[in-house]
Amino acid sequence: MKILVTGGLGFIGSHTVVELQNEGFEVIAIDNLSNSSIDVLDGIERITGKKPLFENIDLRDKLAVQNFFSKYLDISGVIHFAASKAVGESVENPLLYYENNINSLVYLLQELQKKPEAHFIFSSSCTVYGQAEKMPITENAPIQSAMSPYGNTKQIGEEIITDVAKVTNINSILLRYFNPIGAHPSAEIGELPLGVPQNLVPFITQTAFGLREKLSVFGNDYPTPDGTAIRDYIHVVDLAKAHVIALQRLLNKQNLEKVETFNLGTGTGSSVLEVITAFEKVANQKLNYQIVGRREGDVIEAYANTDKANTVLGWKAQSTLEEALASAWKWEMKIRNK
Ligand code: WQD
């Protein structure tokens, strides 16, 4: 069975390619290398012993997408990661985000609807919930109007998939990630740092390595126990494994509806200061940080109710926050000591 992984050389995509290969799937990775490196192919091969097929394709190119599906007729499933994902950048450059994240999805679905049946896993985000009223957040929590064009593209993507499912033979699972962190334990693949990291954990590891002078903690006046914002940090390998399980659910026709939705988190919330403390423990060094003002658009807290993924998918995150942070730190040291 050939599985197409778009964004397959990206952070979550590459870890999912590894888990797919571990389960015996043949993988074709598509990536336009705008936020990834071709070297990731070698990293995947060093872990699994198999280099996935690779096509350097930009999914905004409709003809290229059509040609791809004419060339590979035996694709039995698609896991769609390819998208722009920086919240701040999406505010500055909304059309880049609407063109990339929406057009790519439309062109992919236009090819899949031509098949007798198709199985589609969509990379969504807890960002669709905005600041949810109730913690932990269930899949039934109301979708709030997006706080960024990036978040809006995820909401629109879910709506497009839902509308298309009603009139085609495309079965889909929407996976709403909380905060993916860490790297493969082998340190052969991980999060590739392009520019100044927007996310907390890569900024922490770069600060610890001495690449950044100090971490700015965005606000300690939130209504939380220690005043800093709370998130659900999930190890990227746990996240990758959930994608394989979700795909197998569709391939084995175990899905109960044409579109199913699952939150992927650990179910535990951690504050920024708790992440810092956990990191200092695993790295056995103090982190240089200072408290500054809140970041525009941040929610106070977001952590997942994972009952549905645990019971229906039969999946549960295995790694602790410390294990995930240790893997991120091992990766940072590996890529800097090249
Ligand atoms: C986490 C916490 C910050 C950096 C985003 C996207 C989400 C998903 C994951 C794609 C917050 C604080 C951060 C720093 C800090 N991406 N922080 N100093 O914003 O929860 O989620 O990434 O799907 O869609 O919205 O993640 O890592 O940016 O922030 O204090 O230098 O760390 O305020 O409380 P976020 P993050």
Coordinates of C-alpha atoms in Angstrom, one line a residue, residues 3 12 42 72 81 115 155 200 207 214 220 238 240 252 274 304 309 329 333:
I3 CA 0.8 6.3 1.3
I12 CA 5.6 16.2 12.1
D42 CA 18.8 10.6 4.8
Y72 CA 1.2 7.4 -8.9
F81 CA 0.7 18.0 6.5
K115 CA -10.8 7.6 -7.1
Q155 CA -11.1 25.9 10.3
L200 CA 8.6 27.9 23.1
T207 CA 18.9 29.6 24.5
K214 CA 17.7 34.6 26.9
N220 CA 3.1 36.0 34.1
D238 CA 3.4 10.1 20.0
A240 CA 3.2 10.5 14.5
N252 CA -9.8 -1.1 7.6
E274 CA 6.8 24.4 34.5
A304 CA -6.9 18.3 25.6
A309 CA -8.6 9.3 21.0
W329 CA 17.7 19.0 23.8
M333 CA 23.1 19.4 20.6

